Coordinates of C-alpha atoms and ligand atoms in Angstrom, one line a residue:
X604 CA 36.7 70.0 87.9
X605 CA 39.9 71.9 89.2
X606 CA 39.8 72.6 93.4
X607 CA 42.3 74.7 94.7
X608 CA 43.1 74.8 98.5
X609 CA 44.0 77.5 100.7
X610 CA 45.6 77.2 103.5
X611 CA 46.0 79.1 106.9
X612 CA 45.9 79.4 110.7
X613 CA 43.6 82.5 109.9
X614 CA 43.9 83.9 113.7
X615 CA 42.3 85.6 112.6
X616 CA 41.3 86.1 108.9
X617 CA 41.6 89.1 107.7
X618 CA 40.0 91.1 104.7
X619 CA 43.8 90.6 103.0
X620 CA 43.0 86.5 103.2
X621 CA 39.5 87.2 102.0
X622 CA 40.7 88.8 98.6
X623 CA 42.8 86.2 98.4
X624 CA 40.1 83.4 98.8
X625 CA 37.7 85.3 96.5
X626 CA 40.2 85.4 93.3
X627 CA 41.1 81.9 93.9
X628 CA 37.6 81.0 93.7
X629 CA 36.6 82.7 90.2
X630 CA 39.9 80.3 88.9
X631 CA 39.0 77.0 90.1
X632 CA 35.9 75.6 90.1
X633 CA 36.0 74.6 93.9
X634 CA 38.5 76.2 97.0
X635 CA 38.5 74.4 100.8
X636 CA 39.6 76.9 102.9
X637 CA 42.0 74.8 105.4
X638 CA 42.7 76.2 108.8
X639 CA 45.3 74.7 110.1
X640 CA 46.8 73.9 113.6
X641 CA 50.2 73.5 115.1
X642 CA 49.8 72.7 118.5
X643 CA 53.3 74.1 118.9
X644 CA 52.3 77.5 118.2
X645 CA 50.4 79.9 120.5
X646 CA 47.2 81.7 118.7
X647 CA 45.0 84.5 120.4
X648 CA 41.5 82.4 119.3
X649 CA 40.8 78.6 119.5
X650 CA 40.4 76.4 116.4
X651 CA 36.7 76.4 116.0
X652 CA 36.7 80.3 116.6
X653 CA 39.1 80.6 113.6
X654 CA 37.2 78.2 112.0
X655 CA 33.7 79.8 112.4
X656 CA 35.1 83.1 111.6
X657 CA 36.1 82.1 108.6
X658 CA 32.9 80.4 108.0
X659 CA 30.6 83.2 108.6
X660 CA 33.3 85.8 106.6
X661 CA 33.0 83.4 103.1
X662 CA 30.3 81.4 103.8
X663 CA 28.6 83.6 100.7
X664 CA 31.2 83.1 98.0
X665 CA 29.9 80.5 95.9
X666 CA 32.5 77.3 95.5
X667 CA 34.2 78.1 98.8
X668 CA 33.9 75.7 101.7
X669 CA 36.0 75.5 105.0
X670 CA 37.5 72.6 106.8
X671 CA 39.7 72.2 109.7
X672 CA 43.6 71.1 108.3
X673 CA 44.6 70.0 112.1
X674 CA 48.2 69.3 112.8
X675 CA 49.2 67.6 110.0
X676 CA 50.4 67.9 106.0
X677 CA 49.2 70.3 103.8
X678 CA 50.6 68.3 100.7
X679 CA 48.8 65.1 102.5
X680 CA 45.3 67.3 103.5
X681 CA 45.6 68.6 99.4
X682 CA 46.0 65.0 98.4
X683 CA 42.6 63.4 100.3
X684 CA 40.7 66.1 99.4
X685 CA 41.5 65.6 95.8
X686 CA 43.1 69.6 95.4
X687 CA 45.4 70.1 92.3
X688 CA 46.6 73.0 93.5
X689 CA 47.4 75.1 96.7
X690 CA 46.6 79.3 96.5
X691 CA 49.1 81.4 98.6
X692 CA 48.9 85.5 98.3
X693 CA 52.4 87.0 97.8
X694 CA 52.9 90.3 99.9
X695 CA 56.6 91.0 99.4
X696 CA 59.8 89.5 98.5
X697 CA 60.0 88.0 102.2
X698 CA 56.5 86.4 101.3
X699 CA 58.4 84.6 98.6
X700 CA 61.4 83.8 100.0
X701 CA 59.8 81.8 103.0
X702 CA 57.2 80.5 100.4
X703 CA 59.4 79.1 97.8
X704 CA 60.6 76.5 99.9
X705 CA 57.7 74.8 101.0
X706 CA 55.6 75.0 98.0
X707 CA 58.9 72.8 96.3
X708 CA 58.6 70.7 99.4
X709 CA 54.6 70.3 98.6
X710 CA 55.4 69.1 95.3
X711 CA 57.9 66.3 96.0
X712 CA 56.0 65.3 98.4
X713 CA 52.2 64.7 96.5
X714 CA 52.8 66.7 93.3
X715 CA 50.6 69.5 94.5
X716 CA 51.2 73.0 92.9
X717 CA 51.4 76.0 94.7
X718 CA 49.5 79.0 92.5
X719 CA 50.9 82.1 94.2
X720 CA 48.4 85.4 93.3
X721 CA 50.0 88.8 94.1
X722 CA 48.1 90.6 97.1
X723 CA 46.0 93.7 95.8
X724 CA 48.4 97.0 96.9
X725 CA 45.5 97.8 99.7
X726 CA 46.7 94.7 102.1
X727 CA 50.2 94.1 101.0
X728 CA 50.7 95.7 104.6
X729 CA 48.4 93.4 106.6
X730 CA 49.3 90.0 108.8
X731 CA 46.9 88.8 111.5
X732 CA 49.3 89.9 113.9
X733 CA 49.9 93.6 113.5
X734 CA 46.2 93.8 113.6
X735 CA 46.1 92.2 116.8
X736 CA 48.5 94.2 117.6
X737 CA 47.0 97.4 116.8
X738 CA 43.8 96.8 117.7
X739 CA 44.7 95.6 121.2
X740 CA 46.5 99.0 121.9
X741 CA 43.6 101.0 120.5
X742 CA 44.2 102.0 117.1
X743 CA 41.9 101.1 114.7
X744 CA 41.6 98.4 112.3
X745 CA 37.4 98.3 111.2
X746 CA 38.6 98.6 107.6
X747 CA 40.9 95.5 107.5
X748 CA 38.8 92.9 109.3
X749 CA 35.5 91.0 108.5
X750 CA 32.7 92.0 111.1
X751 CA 32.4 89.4 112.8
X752 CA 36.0 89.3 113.5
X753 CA 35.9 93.3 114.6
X754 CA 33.2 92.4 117.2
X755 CA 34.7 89.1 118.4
X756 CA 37.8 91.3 119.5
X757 CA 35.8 93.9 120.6
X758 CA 33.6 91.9 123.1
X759 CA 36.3 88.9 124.1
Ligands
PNS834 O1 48.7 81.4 108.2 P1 50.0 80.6 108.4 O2 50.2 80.3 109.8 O3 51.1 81.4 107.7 O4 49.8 79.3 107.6 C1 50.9 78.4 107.4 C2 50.5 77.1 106.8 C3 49.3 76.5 107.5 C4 50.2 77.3 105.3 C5 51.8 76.2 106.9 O5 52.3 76.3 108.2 C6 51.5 74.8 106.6 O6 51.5 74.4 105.4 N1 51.3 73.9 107.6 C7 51.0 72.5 107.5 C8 52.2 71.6 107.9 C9 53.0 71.3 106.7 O7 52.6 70.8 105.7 N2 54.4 71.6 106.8 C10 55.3 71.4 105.8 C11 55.3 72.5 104.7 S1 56.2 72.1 103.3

């Protein structure tokens, strides 16, 4: 039984993170979608909105389930959950460069692999925030973001 985790603040996901989460899950048998939280940071939705957008966006995809991470480890979060592996998508050369590090750093500290998947070429342009972004000046984004995420920022 190999389970993957993959990790995120998801604020909010986006259908780039979806791809992601999908090939992930026809490799390992099992993927926890983590969404994390550092209280340090400032995000545009609350926890259990990321968390239920997330839910309702994979819910289908069979061997995918979604916890919170909360504030601490991702090495420590991979280890109690019994993950051999974390799944990161790789946009760009700056992508790597900020991933490299930590996914090291994940391995001394529980001997977790990172598996890094190369973003498909239509959302190797996409972050949460320049949707946010875009969308909250107008422009429009319907063909980057789950539904239920379109009409959460639409209505809120
Ligand atoms: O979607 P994000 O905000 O880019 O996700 C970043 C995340 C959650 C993957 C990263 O910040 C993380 O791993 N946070 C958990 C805290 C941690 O383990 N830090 C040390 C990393 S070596």
């Amino acid at each position: 039984m190999r389970r993957a985790v993959c990790p995120g603040s998801f604020d909010p996901i986006h259908n780039g993170h979806v791809e992601i989460i999908a090939r992930a899950s026809s490799l390992f048998d099992e993927v926890i979608v983590a969404v994390s939280t550092n209280y340090a940071k400032k995000y545009k939705f609350e926890a259990a909105d990321r968390l239920e957008m997330v839910q309702e966006t994979i819910g289908g995809l069979r061997g995918v389930s979604v916890q919170p991470m909360g504030e601490g480890l991702l090495a420590d979060f991979c280890r109690e959950n019994g993950a051999d592996a974390i799944v990161k998508g790789l946009r760009s050369t700056v992508d790597y460069q900020y991933e490299i590090p930590m996914a090291v750093m994940n391995r001394h500290l529980t001997g977790v692999e990172t598996v890094f998947l190369a973003a498909d070429n239509r959302y190797t342009h996409l972050s949460s925030s320049l949707l946010k972004e875009v969308q909250s000046l107008g422009g429009d984004v319907s063909d980057y973001l789950p539904r239920t995420v379109l009409k959460r920022l639409n209505h809120g």
